[in-house]
Coordinates of C-alpha atoms and ligand atoms in Angstrom, one line a residue:
X1 CA 0.0 0.0 0.0
X2 CA 2.7 2.5 1.0
X3 CA 6.5 2.1 1.2
X4 CA 7.9 2.2 4.7
X5 CA 11.0 4.2 3.8
X6 CA 13.0 2.9 6.8
X7 CA 12.2 -0.7 6.1
X8 CA 11.7 -0.5 2.3
X9 CA 8.7 -2.7 2.1
X10 CA 5.0 -2.0 1.9
X11 CA 3.0 -1.6 5.1
X12 CA -0.7 -1.2 5.9
X13 CA -1.1 1.4 8.6
X14 CA -3.8 3.9 9.6
X15 CA -1.9 6.8 8.1
X16 CA -2.0 5.0 4.7
X17 CA -5.7 4.1 5.1
X18 CA -6.5 7.7 5.9
X19 CA -4.8 8.7 2.7
X20 CA -6.5 6.3 0.4
X21 CA -10.0 7.3 1.7
X22 CA -9.3 11.0 1.3
X23 CA -9.9 12.9 -2.0
X24 CA -6.6 14.3 -3.1
X25 CA -6.3 17.9 -2.0
X26 CA -2.7 18.8 -2.7
X27 CA -1.5 19.6 -6.2
X28 CA 1.1 16.9 -6.0
X29 CA -1.4 14.1 -5.2
X30 CA -3.7 15.3 -7.9
X31 CA -0.9 15.1 -10.3
X32 CA -0.1 11.6 -9.3
X33 CA -3.7 10.4 -9.6
X34 CA -4.0 12.2 -13.0
X35 CA -0.9 10.3 -14.1
X36 CA -2.5 7.0 -13.1
X37 CA -5.7 7.9 -15.1
X38 CA -3.6 8.6 -18.1
X39 CA -1.9 5.3 -17.7
X40 CA -5.3 3.6 -17.6
X41 CA -6.8 5.5 -20.5
X42 CA -3.9 5.3 -22.9
X43 CA -2.0 2.3 -21.6
X44 CA -5.1 0.2 -22.1
X45 CA -6.2 1.8 -25.3
X46 CA -3.1 0.5 -27.0
X47 CA -3.4 -3.0 -26.1
X48 CA -3.7 -5.7 -28.6
X49 CA -3.5 -3.5 -31.7
X50 CA -2.0 -6.3 -33.6
X51 CA -4.7 -9.0 -33.4
X52 CA -8.0 -10.0 -31.9
X53 CA -6.2 -11.8 -29.0
X54 CA -7.8 -15.2 -29.2
X55 CA -4.5 -16.6 -30.4
X56 CA -2.8 -19.7 -29.1
X57 CA 0.5 -17.7 -28.8
X58 CA 0.2 -18.2 -25.1
X59 CA -2.0 -21.1 -24.3
X60 CA -4.7 -20.9 -21.7
X61 CA -2.9 -23.6 -19.8
X62 CA 0.2 -21.5 -19.7
X63 CA -1.8 -18.5 -18.6
X64 CA -3.6 -20.5 -16.0
X65 CA -0.3 -21.6 -14.5
X66 CA 0.5 -18.0 -13.8
X67 CA -2.5 -17.5 -11.6
X68 CA -2.6 -20.3 -9.1
X69 CA -2.1 -18.5 -5.8
X70 CA -5.0 -18.8 -3.4
X71 CA -3.6 -17.0 -0.4
X72 CA -4.2 -13.3 0.5
X73 CA -0.9 -11.8 1.6
X74 CA -1.0 -10.4 5.1
X75 CA 1.2 -7.4 4.1
X76 CA 0.3 -5.2 1.2
X77 CA 2.1 -6.6 -1.8
X78 CA 1.8 -3.8 -4.4
X79 CA 1.3 -0.1 -4.9
X80 CA -1.4 1.3 -7.1
X81 CA 1.2 2.0 -9.8
X82 CA 2.4 -1.6 -9.6
X83 CA -1.2 -2.9 -10.0
X84 CA -2.0 -0.6 -12.9
X85 CA 1.2 -1.4 -14.7
X86 CA 0.8 -5.1 -14.1
X87 CA -2.8 -5.1 -15.6
X88 CA -1.6 -3.0 -18.6
X89 CA 1.5 -5.1 -19.2
X90 CA 0.5 -8.6 -18.1
X91 CA -3.3 -8.9 -18.2
X92 CA -4.5 -6.6 -21.0
X93 CA -2.2 -8.1 -23.7
X94 CA -3.8 -11.5 -23.1
X95 CA -7.3 -10.3 -22.9
X96 CA -9.5 -10.3 -26.0
X97 CA -9.6 -7.3 -28.2
X98 CA -13.4 -7.1 -28.5
X99 CA -12.9 -3.6 -30.0
X100 CA -11.2 -4.9 -33.1
X101 CA -13.3 -4.4 -36.2
X102 CA -12.1 -7.9 -37.1
X103 CA -13.8 -9.3 -34.0
X104 CA -17.3 -10.1 -35.4
X105 CA -18.2 -13.2 -33.5
X106 CA -20.1 -12.2 -30.5
X107 CA -22.5 -9.7 -29.1
X108 CA -19.7 -8.0 -27.2
X109 CA -17.9 -5.4 -29.2
X110 CA -16.3 -2.0 -29.3
X111 CA -17.9 0.7 -27.1
X112 CA -17.7 4.5 -27.6
X113 CA -14.6 5.7 -25.7
X114 CA -16.7 8.2 -23.5
X115 CA -18.2 5.1 -21.7
X116 CA -14.9 4.9 -19.8
X117 CA -15.5 8.4 -18.5
X118 CA -19.1 7.8 -17.7
X119 CA -18.3 4.6 -15.8
X120 CA -15.6 6.5 -13.9
X121 CA -18.2 8.9 -12.7
X122 CA -20.5 6.1 -11.6
X123 CA -17.6 4.6 -9.5
X124 CA -16.6 8.0 -8.1
X125 CA -20.1 8.7 -6.9
X126 CA -20.7 5.1 -5.8
X127 CA -24.5 5.6 -5.4
X128 CA -26.6 2.6 -4.6
X129 CA -30.1 2.9 -6.1
X130 CA -31.5 0.1 -3.9
X131 CA -32.7 2.9 -1.6
X132 CA -33.2 6.6 -1.7
X133 CA -31.0 7.1 1.3
X134 CA -28.0 6.1 -0.7
X135 CA -28.9 7.6 -4.1
X136 CA -31.4 10.4 -3.8
X137 CA -31.4 12.3 -7.2
X138 CA -29.9 9.3 -8.9
X139 CA -33.0 7.3 -8.2
X140 CA -35.3 9.9 -9.7
X141 CA -32.9 10.3 -12.6
X142 CA -33.1 6.5 -13.1
X143 CA -36.9 6.6 -13.3
X144 CA -36.5 9.2 -16.1
X145 CA -34.1 7.0 -18.0
X146 CA -36.4 4.0 -17.6
X147 CA -39.4 6.1 -18.8
X148 CA -37.4 7.0 -22.0
X149 CA -36.8 3.4 -22.9
X150 CA -40.3 2.4 -21.9
X151 CA -41.7 5.1 -24.2
X152 CA -39.4 3.8 -27.0
X153 CA -41.0 0.4 -26.5
X154 CA -44.6 1.0 -25.6
X155 CA -45.2 4.4 -27.2
X156 CA -47.8 5.6 -24.6
X157 CA -48.8 9.3 -24.7
X158 CA -47.5 12.3 -22.8
X159 CA -50.2 11.9 -20.1
X160 CA -49.1 8.4 -19.4
X161 CA -45.5 9.4 -18.8
X162 CA -46.4 12.6 -17.0
X163 CA -48.4 10.5 -14.6
X164 CA -46.0 7.6 -14.1
X165 CA -42.4 8.8 -14.6
X166 CA -42.0 9.9 -10.9
X167 CA -45.1 8.4 -9.3
X168 CA -43.7 6.3 -6.4
X169 CA -46.4 3.6 -6.8
X170 CA -45.5 3.1 -10.5
X171 CA -42.7 1.0 -11.8
X172 CA -42.1 1.2 -15.6
X173 CA -39.0 -1.0 -15.4
X174 CA -36.0 -2.1 -13.5
X175 CA -32.3 -2.2 -14.0
X176 CA -30.7 -5.5 -13.3
X177 CA -27.3 -7.0 -14.0
X178 CA -27.9 -8.5 -17.4
X179 CA -30.4 -10.1 -19.9
X180 CA -30.5 -13.3 -17.9
X181 CA -31.8 -11.5 -14.8
X182 CA -34.1 -9.3 -16.9
X183 CA -35.7 -12.5 -18.3
X184 CA -35.9 -14.0 -14.9
X185 CA -37.5 -10.8 -13.5
X186 CA -40.2 -10.8 -16.3
X187 CA -41.1 -14.5 -15.7
X188 CA -41.0 -13.9 -11.9
X189 CA -43.7 -11.2 -12.3
X190 CA -45.6 -13.4 -14.7
X191 CA -45.5 -16.4 -12.3
X192 CA -46.8 -14.3 -9.4
X193 CA -49.6 -12.9 -11.4
X194 CA -50.5 -16.3 -12.6
X195 CA -50.8 -17.5 -9.0
X196 CA -52.1 -14.5 -7.0
X197 CA -53.3 -14.8 -3.5
X198 CA -56.9 -15.9 -2.8
X199 CA -58.9 -16.2 0.3
X200 CA -57.5 -19.7 0.6
X201 CA -53.8 -18.9 0.4
X202 CA -51.3 -16.1 0.3
X203 CA -50.0 -16.4 -3.3
X204 CA -47.1 -18.2 -4.8
X205 CA -44.4 -15.9 -3.6
X206 CA -45.5 -16.4 0.0
X207 CA -46.8 -20.0 0.1
X208 CA -44.7 -21.5 -2.6
X209 CA -45.4 -23.2 -5.9
X210 CA -46.8 -26.5 -4.5
X211 CA -49.5 -24.6 -2.6
X212 CA -50.2 -22.4 -5.6
X213 CA -50.6 -25.3 -8.0
X214 CA -52.7 -27.2 -5.6
X215 CA -55.0 -24.3 -5.0
X216 CA -55.5 -23.8 -8.7
X217 CA -55.8 -27.5 -9.4
X218 CA -52.8 -27.3 -11.8
X219 CA -50.2 -30.0 -12.2
X220 CA -48.0 -28.5 -14.9
X221 CA -46.8 -25.0 -15.8
X222 CA -45.5 -24.2 -19.2
X223 CA -43.5 -21.5 -20.9
X224 CA -43.7 -21.4 -24.7
X225 CA -40.8 -20.0 -26.7
X226 CA -39.0 -20.5 -30.0
X227 CA -36.6 -23.4 -30.2
X228 CA -33.9 -20.7 -30.8
X229 CA -34.3 -19.1 -27.4
X230 CA -31.5 -18.1 -25.2
X231 CA -30.7 -20.6 -22.4
X232 CA -31.5 -17.9 -19.8
X233 CA -35.1 -18.8 -20.2
X234 CA -34.5 -22.4 -19.1
X235 CA -32.4 -21.0 -16.2
X236 CA -35.3 -18.7 -15.1
X237 CA -37.7 -21.6 -15.2
X238 CA -35.4 -23.6 -13.0
X239 CA -35.0 -20.8 -10.5
X240 CA -38.7 -20.1 -10.4
X241 CA -39.4 -23.7 -9.5
X242 CA -41.5 -24.7 -12.5
X243 CA -38.5 -26.7 -13.8
X244 CA -36.7 -26.1 -17.0
X245 CA -38.5 -29.0 -18.7
X246 CA -41.5 -26.6 -18.5
X247 CA -40.0 -24.7 -21.4
X248 CA -41.7 -25.9 -24.5
X249 CA -39.6 -25.2 -27.6
X250 CA -41.8 -24.1 -30.5
X251 CA -40.4 -25.0 -33.9
X252 CA -39.2 -22.2 -36.2
X253 CA -40.2 -21.6 -39.8
X254 CA -37.7 -21.4 -42.7
X255 CA -36.9 -17.9 -41.7
X256 CA -36.0 -18.9 -38.1
X257 CA -39.0 -17.2 -36.7
X258 CA -41.4 -19.0 -34.3
X259 CA -43.9 -20.9 -36.4
X260 CA -47.2 -19.3 -35.5
X261 CA -49.3 -22.4 -36.6
X262 CA -47.3 -24.6 -34.2
X263 CA -47.8 -22.1 -31.4
X264 CA -51.5 -21.8 -32.1
X265 CA -51.9 -25.6 -32.1
X266 CA -49.8 -26.0 -29.0
X267 CA -51.9 -23.4 -27.2
X268 CA -55.1 -25.1 -28.3
X269 CA -53.8 -28.4 -27.0
X270 CA -52.8 -27.0 -23.7
X271 CA -56.1 -25.2 -23.3
X272 CA -57.8 -28.6 -23.5
X273 CA -55.8 -29.8 -20.4
X274 CA -57.3 -28.1 -17.3
X275 CA -54.3 -29.3 -15.3
X276 CA -51.8 -27.2 -17.3
X277 CA -51.3 -23.5 -16.9
X278 CA -49.2 -21.4 -19.4
X279 CA -47.1 -18.9 -17.5
X280 CA -45.9 -17.0 -20.6
X281 CA -45.3 -17.0 -24.3
X282 CA -42.0 -15.4 -25.2
X283 CA -41.3 -13.8 -28.5
X284 CA -37.6 -13.1 -29.3
X285 CA -36.6 -9.9 -31.0
X286 CA -33.2 -10.9 -32.2
X287 CA -32.3 -14.5 -31.5
X288 CA -28.9 -15.2 -30.1
X289 CA -27.8 -17.5 -32.9
X290 CA -29.5 -16.1 -36.0
X291 CA -30.7 -12.6 -35.0
X292 CA -34.2 -13.4 -36.3
X293 CA -37.3 -11.7 -34.9
X294 CA -40.4 -13.7 -34.1
X295 CA -43.8 -12.6 -35.4
X296 CA -44.6 -10.4 -32.5
X297 CA -48.0 -9.1 -33.6
X298 CA -49.3 -12.6 -34.3
X299 CA -47.9 -14.0 -31.0
X300 CA -49.5 -11.0 -29.2
X301 CA -52.9 -11.8 -30.8
X302 CA -52.7 -15.4 -29.5
X303 CA -51.6 -14.3 -26.0
X304 CA -54.6 -11.9 -25.8
X305 CA -57.0 -14.6 -27.0
X306 CA -55.7 -17.0 -24.4
X307 CA -55.1 -14.5 -21.6
X308 CA -51.4 -15.3 -21.3
X309 CA -48.5 -13.1 -20.4
X310 CA -46.6 -12.0 -23.5
X311 CA -42.9 -11.4 -22.8
X312 CA -40.5 -10.2 -25.5
X313 CA -36.8 -11.0 -25.2
X314 CA -35.3 -8.0 -27.0
X315 CA -32.0 -8.3 -25.2
X316 CA -30.3 -8.0 -28.5
X317 CA -32.8 -6.3 -30.9
X318 CA -34.5 -3.7 -28.6
X319 CA -32.4 -0.7 -29.7
X320 CA -33.3 -1.3 -33.3
X321 CA -36.4 0.7 -32.4
X322 CA -34.1 3.8 -32.5
X323 CA -33.6 3.3 -36.2
X324 CA -36.3 5.0 -38.4
X325 CA -35.3 2.7 -41.2
X326 CA -35.5 -0.6 -39.3
X327 CA -37.8 0.0 -36.3
X328 CA -40.6 -1.7 -38.2
X329 CA -38.8 -5.0 -37.9
X330 CA -39.9 -5.1 -34.3
X331 CA -43.6 -4.3 -34.9
X332 CA -45.7 -5.8 -32.2
X333 CA -43.2 -5.3 -29.4
X334 CA -45.4 -2.5 -28.1
X335 CA -48.1 -5.1 -27.4
X336 CA -45.9 -7.0 -25.0
X337 CA -46.6 -7.3 -21.2
X338 CA -42.9 -7.2 -20.5
X339 CA -39.7 -6.7 -22.5
X340 CA -36.0 -7.5 -21.8
X341 CA -33.3 -5.2 -23.2
X342 CA -29.5 -5.4 -22.6
X343 CA -27.7 -2.1 -22.4
X344 CA -24.3 -3.8 -22.9
X345 CA -25.4 -5.0 -26.3
X346 CA -26.8 -2.6 -28.8
X347 CA -26.9 0.4 -26.5
X348 CA -23.1 0.0 -26.5
X349 CA -22.8 0.3 -22.8
X350 CA -19.9 -1.2 -20.8
X351 CA -20.5 -4.5 -19.1
X352 CA -23.0 -5.0 -17.7
X353 CA -26.5 -3.6 -17.9
X354 CA -29.8 -5.4 -18.2
X355 CA -33.3 -3.9 -18.1
X356 CA -36.8 -5.2 -17.9
X357 CA -39.9 -3.2 -18.7
X358 CA -43.6 -3.7 -18.0
X359 CA -46.5 -2.3 -20.0
X360 CA -48.5 -2.1 -16.7
X361 CA -46.8 0.3 -14.2
X362 CA -48.2 -1.8 -11.4
X363 CA -47.1 -5.2 -12.7
X364 CA -44.0 -5.3 -10.5
X365 CA -46.2 -5.0 -7.3
X366 CA -46.4 -8.8 -7.7
X367 CA -42.8 -8.9 -6.6
X368 CA -42.6 -6.1 -4.0
X369 CA -40.5 -6.7 -0.9
X370 CA -40.1 -4.6 2.2
X371 CA -37.5 -4.5 4.9
X372 CA -37.5 -2.8 8.3
X373 CA -34.4 -0.7 7.7
X374 CA -35.1 0.3 4.1
X375 CA -37.7 -0.2 1.4
X376 CA -40.5 0.5 4.0
X377 CA -44.1 0.5 2.7
X378 CA -44.8 3.8 1.1
X379 CA -41.2 4.7 0.4
X380 CA -39.9 5.3 -3.1
X381 CA -36.9 3.1 -2.8
X382 CA -36.2 1.4 -6.1
X383 CA -35.2 -1.8 -4.3
X384 CA -38.8 -2.5 -3.4
X385 CA -39.7 -3.9 -6.8
X386 CA -36.4 -5.4 -8.1
X387 CA -34.8 -8.8 -8.3
X388 CA -31.4 -7.3 -7.3
X389 CA -30.4 -5.5 -4.2
X390 CA -27.4 -3.2 -4.1
X391 CA -26.2 -2.3 -7.6
X392 CA -24.3 0.4 -9.5
X393 CA -26.1 3.4 -10.9
X394 CA -25.8 2.3 -14.5
X395 CA -28.8 4.5 -15.4
X396 CA -26.3 7.4 -15.4
X397 CA -24.3 5.7 -18.1
X398 CA -27.3 4.9 -20.3
X399 CA -29.0 8.3 -19.7
X400 CA -25.8 10.2 -20.5
X401 CA -25.2 8.0 -23.6
X402 CA -28.7 8.7 -24.9
X403 CA -28.0 12.5 -24.4
X404 CA -24.6 12.2 -26.1
X405 CA -25.7 10.0 -29.0
X406 CA -29.3 11.0 -29.5
X407 CA -31.6 8.5 -31.2
X408 CA -30.0 9.7 -34.5
X409 CA -26.5 8.6 -33.4
X410 CA -27.8 5.2 -32.3
X411 CA -29.7 4.8 -35.5
X412 CA -26.5 5.3 -37.5
X413 CA -24.9 2.4 -35.5
X414 CA -28.0 0.1 -36.0
X415 CA -28.3 0.9 -39.7
X416 CA -24.6 0.3 -40.2
X417 CA -24.8 -3.1 -38.6
X418 CA -27.8 -4.3 -40.6
X419 CA -26.7 -2.8 -43.9
X420 CA -23.2 -4.3 -43.5
X421 CA -24.6 -7.7 -42.5
X422 CA -26.7 -7.6 -45.7
X423 CA -23.7 -6.7 -47.8
X424 CA -21.8 -9.5 -46.2
X425 CA -24.6 -12.0 -46.9
X426 CA -24.4 -10.9 -50.6
X427 CA -20.7 -11.5 -50.6
X428 CA -21.1 -15.0 -49.1
X429 CA -23.7 -15.9 -51.7
X430 CA -21.3 -14.8 -54.4
X431 CA -18.5 -17.1 -53.3
X432 CA -18.7 -20.7 -54.6
X433 CA -17.3 -22.4 -51.5
X434 CA -19.6 -20.7 -49.0
X435 CA -23.2 -21.3 -48.2
X436 CA -25.3 -18.6 -46.4
X437 CA -27.2 -20.7 -43.9
X438 CA -29.3 -18.0 -42.2
X439 CA -29.7 -14.6 -43.9
X440 CA -29.5 -11.5 -41.6
X441 CA -32.8 -10.1 -40.5
X442 CA -31.0 -7.8 -38.1
X443 CA -27.2 -7.8 -38.0
X444 CA -26.4 -11.5 -37.4
X445 CA -25.9 -14.1 -40.0
X446 CA -24.7 -17.6 -40.2
X447 CA -22.8 -19.4 -43.0
X448 CA -20.5 -22.2 -43.6
X449 CA -17.8 -23.4 -46.0
X450 CA -19.0 -26.2 -48.2
X451 CA -16.4 -27.3 -50.8
X452 CA -18.0 -28.0 -54.1
X453 CA -17.5 -31.7 -54.1
X454 CA -19.3 -31.9 -50.8
X455 CA -22.5 -30.4 -52.1
X456 CA -25.1 -33.0 -52.8
X457 CA -28.7 -31.9 -53.3
X458 CA -29.8 -35.2 -51.7
X459 CA -29.0 -34.0 -48.2
X460 CA -30.9 -30.8 -47.6
X461 CA -30.3 -28.4 -44.8
X462 CA -33.9 -27.2 -45.1
X463 CA -32.6 -23.8 -46.2
X464 CA -33.0 -22.5 -49.8
X465 CA -29.6 -23.9 -50.9
X466 CA -29.4 -27.6 -51.4
X467 CA -26.1 -28.8 -49.9
X468 CA -24.9 -31.6 -47.8
X469 CA -25.1 -31.4 -44.1
X470 CA -22.8 -34.3 -43.5
X471 CA -20.5 -34.8 -40.6
X472 CA -17.6 -34.0 -42.8
X473 CA -18.9 -30.5 -43.6
X474 CA -19.6 -30.0 -40.0
X475 CA -16.1 -31.0 -39.1
X476 CA -14.6 -28.8 -41.8
X477 CA -16.3 -25.8 -40.2
X478 CA -15.3 -26.7 -36.7
X479 CA -11.7 -26.8 -37.8
X480 CA -11.9 -23.8 -39.9
X481 CA -13.3 -21.7 -37.1
X482 CA -10.6 -23.0 -34.7
X483 CA -7.7 -22.4 -37.0
X484 CA -8.9 -18.8 -37.8
X485 CA -9.3 -18.1 -34.1
X486 CA -5.9 -19.4 -33.3
X487 CA -4.3 -17.4 -36.1
X488 CA -5.6 -14.4 -34.2
X489 CA -6.2 -12.0 -37.1
X490 CA -9.9 -12.1 -36.9
X491 CA -12.7 -13.8 -35.0
X492 CA -16.0 -15.3 -36.2
X493 CA -17.9 -17.5 -33.7
X494 CA -19.3 -21.0 -34.3
X495 CA -22.5 -22.6 -33.3
X496 CA -24.6 -25.7 -34.1
X497 CA -28.1 -24.9 -35.3
X498 CA -30.6 -27.5 -34.1
X499 CA -33.9 -26.7 -35.8
X500 CA -36.9 -29.0 -36.2
X501 CA -36.8 -30.7 -39.6
X502 CA -33.1 -29.7 -40.3
X503 CA -30.1 -31.8 -39.6
X504 CA -27.7 -30.4 -37.0
X505 CA -25.6 -27.8 -38.8
X506 CA -22.3 -26.4 -37.7
X507 CA -22.2 -22.8 -38.8
X508 CA -19.9 -19.8 -38.6
X509 CA -21.7 -16.9 -36.9
X510 CA -21.0 -13.2 -37.6
X511 CA -22.4 -10.4 -35.4
X512 CA -21.9 -7.0 -37.1
X513 CA -22.1 -4.2 -34.5
X514 CA -18.7 -2.5 -34.6
X515 CA -19.1 0.7 -36.8
X516 CA -15.5 0.2 -37.9
X517 CA -16.3 -3.2 -39.4
X518 CA -16.5 -2.6 -43.2
X519 CA -17.5 -4.8 -46.1
X520 CA -13.7 -4.8 -47.0
X521 CA -12.8 -6.2 -43.7
X522 CA -15.5 -8.9 -44.0
X523 CA -14.2 -9.8 -47.4
X524 CA -10.7 -10.2 -46.0
X525 CA -12.1 -12.5 -43.3
X526 CA -13.7 -14.7 -46.0
X527 CA -10.4 -14.6 -48.0
X528 CA -8.6 -15.8 -44.9
X529 CA -11.1 -18.6 -44.4
X530 CA -10.6 -19.8 -48.0
X531 CA -6.9 -19.7 -47.6
X532 CA -7.0 -21.7 -44.3
X533 CA -9.3 -24.2 -46.0
X534 CA -7.0 -24.6 -49.0
X535 CA -3.8 -24.8 -47.1
X536 CA -4.7 -26.6 -43.9
X537 CA -7.9 -28.5 -44.3
X538 CA -8.4 -29.5 -48.0
X539 CA -5.2 -31.6 -48.1
X540 CA -6.5 -33.7 -45.2
X541 CA -9.9 -34.5 -46.7
X542 CA -10.8 -37.7 -48.6
X543 CA -11.2 -37.1 -52.4
X544 CA -14.8 -38.1 -52.7
X545 CA -17.8 -37.6 -50.4
Ligands
PLP1 C1 -31.7 -13.1 -26.9 C2 -30.9 -13.1 -25.7 N1 -31.6 -13.1 -24.5 C3 -30.9 -13.1 -23.3 C4 -29.5 -13.1 -23.3 C5 -28.8 -13.1 -22.0 O1 -28.1 -11.9 -21.8 P1 -26.9 -11.8 -20.8 O2 -25.7 -12.5 -21.4 O3 -26.8 -10.3 -20.7 O4 -27.4 -12.4 -19.5 C6 -28.8 -13.1 -24.5 C7 -27.4 -13.1 -24.5 O5 -26.7 -13.2 -25.5 C8 -29.6 -13.1 -25.7 O6 -28.9 -13.1 -26.9

């Protein structure tokens, strides 16, 4: 912590503690801290310029061998400068350069540089929005930010927002850690509204699921969602006690959207069984693997007909609503009962920020909790209706980013992602060794390399192109993705699509969200894949299929 000049080693003492808890007041200590900030801002900024950092240059095994200590040293081991330098020199170079325009494999990407400044403010203020006594204006500011995103989703009129934005009894939404907790929050509310208290019992939250189901004469609870859903839905069902086998995967159509006829038939079938209750139907606005958007209007119609909670998982696609050009792709989202959005995805916020929104400002009453020391009945503490307790004030980051970017700035990012993905799809179709497996509806697409001799119309993928889906082609693409990743110049992810009526298909998955990713860069990624195939994979293949 500090160097004891007489003994020349670091010591923890009260004088040093006093110093680290005080804001710097002398010019000299200000200069020192500013120097550290420079080191952080620019030292980190330079890291991994050369490649995307998923190389095998240093194996994970080797890296793991450097971090095996499990003891906390009794004496301070490092100064702040040591720690910062060590992170910059030893950790950052082996982290992943998600900011690279050649890193197009995941939903984690570059963020505007001002996010570092905004996050620093959040840390410096260290507000805790769980209760007003530790956040005050930040809590009311947060309500305003939630109202802005709620309005983007549900488009109620001025009167609605004037009434609810700061009304203590209303909850338009809630910040949580991530999309997983946002989905869990939505289903938690839906579960409690499905099993409310009656004169016979105190409700599912109080008396538990067994009592709730017994009281309603129900033996099974179901959640209906496309077979391309994110696994957080299964997690949520596990946590909520209905079991993850309660999640019924609905087949997708040839555009990877929930098949509405299958949903209708499933709902009809379930309606005939008085012992089954449907907790929610979930539409996805931007599936994790293919970026497809379920038919939200049609799902909403069915939910209203059957009186079922309609949740939209827009963790990925939500911010598309900011684009005048593409907002229409999410038509029907405004009819949802609840919506998940991730700030750290297409709002380009730093890790991590999830949000859940409810059409009904009183929906979250179903999960209200009070405590004697905070969150007392009648208080305006945001922790009353929230899955999480203490948390950082990420609303300040989102609110500021919305001010800095405006919807116009975000629209440019969204439009760039979708337009570039479409151009990439065109390029893939143009090349004879590649097959576009799922076209981009938003800014995600999947494709694979299928050498000509391995294309046989007999084995169909179910997609428009008739090509083999043999194990060999799957293995080629597994190897191709691994070799490209290890080379470290660029990164495209890989997944295995499992869709009803289609054979298991290993695909390469591109997520285009970095505004610096250009069609030229994407062409060079395909060139690299062709070269890897020709040089490293083709020579090892049998001559004939
Ligand atoms: C559609 C969808 N929903 C939910 C999630 C979960 O989000 P998180 O990783 O923030 O928990 C993801 C993550 O990729 C997603 O794509």
